[in-house]
């Protein structure tokens, strides 16, 4: 059976993870790929839930062994999507989401015959900046680098199948639910209410 994973892409800080969490809170059958990364965990992040936190040599091995569907370097750290769970979940009929930055999305589109891409965009630039600073987890120089990368990444939205503006998480989540074609939850007027 051919499956069609959905790649969720957009600049760091735009709220991709928050929007996806809002969808999964209502639709636990939606499966989200857990990436491997060489960056350090942020406070509150857990191994195997947010990421698989690996060192450089473990990442090298995963990449060399062909265990990654895609991988990219982002702000001096590497991030990659383990292939096997994506294919297993896809084959078992799960709705598969993969959250990546733009270079990773391009690789997945090249590699898989069928994939759908959703770009999450901020309502405006100052909101993205506020969100990145508000997280309070990165230094000013890291935030500046992430903003510079985000400016370049914004151009990719025209290559995506859908663009969702993240004004309000609940509204953005509703739009993602509709894009995924998920049936409304019983007793709810709106998919994520
Ligand atoms: P963060 O350090 O904020 O968790 O992630 C930085 C960027 O890397 C975000 O845009 C995030 O979506 C992206 N990212 C997370 N996992 C992966 C992955 O497996 N592959 C790629 N290419 N990017 C990823």
Coordinates of C-alpha atoms and ligand atoms in Angstrom, one line a residue:
X1 CA 0.0 0.0 0.0
X2 CA 1.3 3.4 -0.9
X3 CA 1.1 5.9 1.9
X4 CA 1.2 9.7 1.8
X5 CA 3.1 11.3 4.7
X6 CA 2.6 14.9 5.5
X7 CA 5.6 17.1 6.0
X8 CA 5.1 20.1 8.2
X9 CA 7.6 22.8 7.5
X10 CA 8.2 26.4 8.5
X11 CA 10.7 28.6 10.3
X12 CA 11.9 27.8 13.8
X13 CA 9.7 29.5 16.4
X14 CA 6.6 29.6 14.2
X15 CA 4.8 27.0 16.4
X16 CA 4.9 23.9 14.2
X17 CA 5.2 21.7 17.2
X18 CA 2.5 23.4 19.2
X19 CA 0.0 23.2 16.3
X20 CA 0.8 19.5 15.8
X21 CA 0.4 18.9 19.5
X22 CA -3.1 20.6 19.4
X23 CA -4.1 18.3 16.5
X24 CA -2.8 15.1 18.3
X25 CA -4.5 16.0 21.5
X26 CA -7.8 15.5 19.7
X27 CA -6.6 12.9 17.2
X28 CA -4.2 10.6 19.0
X29 CA -4.2 8.4 15.9
X30 CA -2.0 11.0 14.2
X31 CA 1.6 9.8 14.5
X32 CA 4.5 12.2 14.6
X33 CA 8.0 11.1 13.6
X34 CA 10.6 11.6 16.4
X35 CA 13.8 13.0 14.9
X36 CA 17.4 12.3 16.0
X37 CA 19.4 15.4 16.8
X38 CA 22.9 16.3 17.9
X39 CA 21.7 19.4 19.8
X40 CA 21.4 19.4 23.6
X41 CA 18.0 18.9 25.1
X42 CA 16.1 22.0 26.3
X43 CA 14.7 22.0 29.8
X44 CA 11.6 19.8 29.8
X45 CA 12.5 17.9 26.6
X46 CA 12.6 14.1 27.0
X47 CA 14.6 11.5 25.1
X48 CA 12.4 9.6 22.7
X49 CA 9.5 12.0 23.1
X50 CA 10.8 15.3 21.7
X51 CA 13.9 13.9 20.0
X52 CA 16.5 11.1 20.2
X53 CA 19.5 13.0 21.5
X54 CA 22.6 11.5 19.9
X55 CA 26.2 12.5 19.7
X56 CA 28.1 13.3 16.5
X57 CA 29.4 9.7 16.0
X58 CA 26.0 8.1 16.6
X59 CA 24.5 10.5 14.0
X60 CA 27.3 9.7 11.5
X61 CA 26.5 6.0 11.9
X62 CA 22.8 6.5 11.4
X63 CA 23.4 8.6 8.3
X64 CA 26.1 6.2 6.9
X65 CA 23.8 3.1 7.5
X66 CA 21.0 4.7 5.5
X67 CA 18.8 4.8 8.6
X68 CA 17.7 8.4 7.9
X69 CA 15.0 9.4 5.4
X70 CA 16.6 12.9 5.3
X71 CA 18.9 14.9 7.4
X72 CA 20.2 18.5 7.6
X73 CA 22.5 20.7 9.5
X74 CA 20.6 23.5 11.2
X75 CA 22.5 26.1 13.3
X76 CA 25.5 23.9 13.7
X77 CA 23.5 20.9 14.8
X78 CA 22.3 17.9 12.8
X79 CA 18.7 16.8 12.7
X80 CA 17.4 13.7 10.9
X81 CA 14.2 11.6 10.4
X82 CA 14.6 7.9 11.1
X83 CA 13.2 6.0 8.1
X84 CA 12.0 2.8 9.6
X85 CA 9.2 4.1 11.9
X86 CA 7.9 6.3 9.2
X87 CA 7.6 3.4 6.7
X88 CA 6.2 1.1 9.4
X89 CA 3.6 3.6 10.6
X90 CA 2.7 4.5 7.0
X91 CA 2.3 0.8 6.0
X92 CA 0.0 0.2 9.0
X93 CA -2.3 2.9 7.8
X94 CA -1.4 5.6 10.4
X95 CA -1.7 9.3 9.5
X96 CA 2.0 10.2 9.4
X97 CA 3.4 13.7 10.1
X98 CA 7.1 14.7 9.8
X99 CA 8.2 18.0 11.2
X100 CA 11.3 19.4 9.5
X101 CA 13.1 22.5 8.4
X102 CA 13.2 23.4 4.7
X103 CA 16.3 21.4 3.5
X104 CA 14.8 18.3 5.0
X105 CA 11.4 18.9 3.4
X106 CA 13.2 19.2 0.0
X107 CA 15.0 15.9 0.5
X108 CA 11.8 14.1 1.5
X109 CA 10.0 15.4 -1.6
X110 CA 12.8 14.1 -3.8
X111 CA 13.0 10.8 -2.1
X112 CA 9.3 9.8 -1.7
X113 CA 7.0 9.5 -4.7
X114 CA 4.0 10.8 -2.8
X115 CA 4.2 13.3 0.0
X116 CA 2.2 16.4 1.0
X117 CA 3.7 19.5 2.4
X118 CA 2.2 22.1 4.7
X119 CA 4.0 25.4 5.5
X120 CA 3.3 27.0 8.8
X121 CA 3.9 30.8 8.6
X122 CA 3.8 33.5 11.3
X123 CA 1.2 36.3 10.9
X124 CA 4.1 38.8 10.7
X125 CA 7.8 39.0 11.3
X126 CA 7.7 40.7 14.7
X127 CA 5.5 37.9 16.1
X128 CA 8.1 35.3 15.0
X129 CA 10.8 37.3 16.7
X130 CA 8.8 37.6 19.9
X131 CA 8.1 33.9 19.9
X132 CA 11.7 33.0 19.5
X133 CA 12.8 35.4 22.2
X134 CA 9.9 34.5 24.4
X135 CA 11.0 30.8 24.5
X136 CA 13.9 32.0 26.6
X137 CA 15.9 29.0 25.7
X138 CA 18.4 30.4 23.2
X139 CA 21.0 33.1 23.4
X140 CA 20.6 36.4 21.5
X141 CA 23.2 35.3 18.9
X142 CA 21.4 31.9 18.3
X143 CA 18.1 33.8 18.0
X144 CA 19.6 36.2 15.4
X145 CA 20.9 33.2 13.4
X146 CA 17.5 31.5 13.6
X147 CA 15.8 34.6 12.3
X148 CA 18.3 35.0 9.4
X149 CA 17.6 31.3 8.5
X150 CA 13.8 31.9 8.8
X151 CA 14.0 34.8 6.3
X152 CA 15.5 32.4 3.7
X153 CA 13.1 29.6 4.6
X154 CA 10.0 31.7 4.0
X155 CA 10.5 31.5 0.3
X156 CA 9.7 27.8 0.4
X157 CA 6.0 28.3 1.1
X158 CA 5.3 28.8 -2.6
X159 CA 6.4 25.2 -3.2
X160 CA 4.1 23.7 -0.6
X161 CA 0.7 22.2 -1.0
X162 CA -0.8 24.4 1.7
X163 CA 0.1 27.4 3.8
X164 CA -1.3 27.9 7.3
X165 CA -0.9 31.2 9.0
X166 CA -0.5 30.6 12.7
X167 CA -2.5 33.5 14.2
X168 CA -4.1 31.3 16.8
X169 CA -3.0 27.8 17.6
X170 CA -6.6 26.4 17.7
X171 CA -7.4 27.9 14.3
X172 CA -4.2 26.7 12.7
X173 CA -4.8 23.3 14.2
X174 CA -8.3 23.2 12.7
X175 CA -6.8 24.1 9.3
X176 CA -4.3 21.3 9.6
X177 CA -7.0 18.8 10.6
X178 CA -8.9 19.8 7.5
X179 CA -5.8 19.4 5.3
X180 CA -5.2 16.0 6.7
X181 CA -8.9 15.0 6.0
X182 CA -9.6 13.9 9.6
X183 CA -13.2 13.5 10.5
X184 CA -14.6 16.0 13.0
X185 CA -14.6 14.7 16.6
X186 CA -18.1 13.8 17.7
X187 CA -19.9 16.4 19.7
X188 CA -17.5 19.2 18.5
X189 CA -18.6 21.9 16.2
X190 CA -15.0 22.6 15.2
X191 CA -12.4 19.8 14.9
X192 CA -10.1 21.1 17.7
X193 CA -12.6 22.8 20.0
Ligands
LIG1 P1 14.7 22.9 17.3 O1 16.2 23.0 17.6 O2 14.0 24.2 17.4 O3 14.0 21.7 18.0 O4 14.6 22.5 15.7 C1 15.3 23.4 14.8 C2 14.7 23.1 13.4 O5 14.9 21.8 13.0 C3 13.2 23.3 13.4 O6 12.8 24.0 12.2 C4 12.7 21.8 13.3 O7 11.4 21.7 12.6 C5 13.8 21.2 12.5 N1 13.8 19.8 12.6 C6 13.4 19.0 13.6 N2 13.6 17.7 13.4 C7 14.1 17.6 12.1 C8 14.6 16.5 11.3 O8 14.5 15.4 11.6 N3 15.1 16.9 10.1 C9 15.2 18.2 9.7 N4 15.7 18.4 8.5 N5 14.8 19.2 10.4 C10 14.3 18.9 11.6

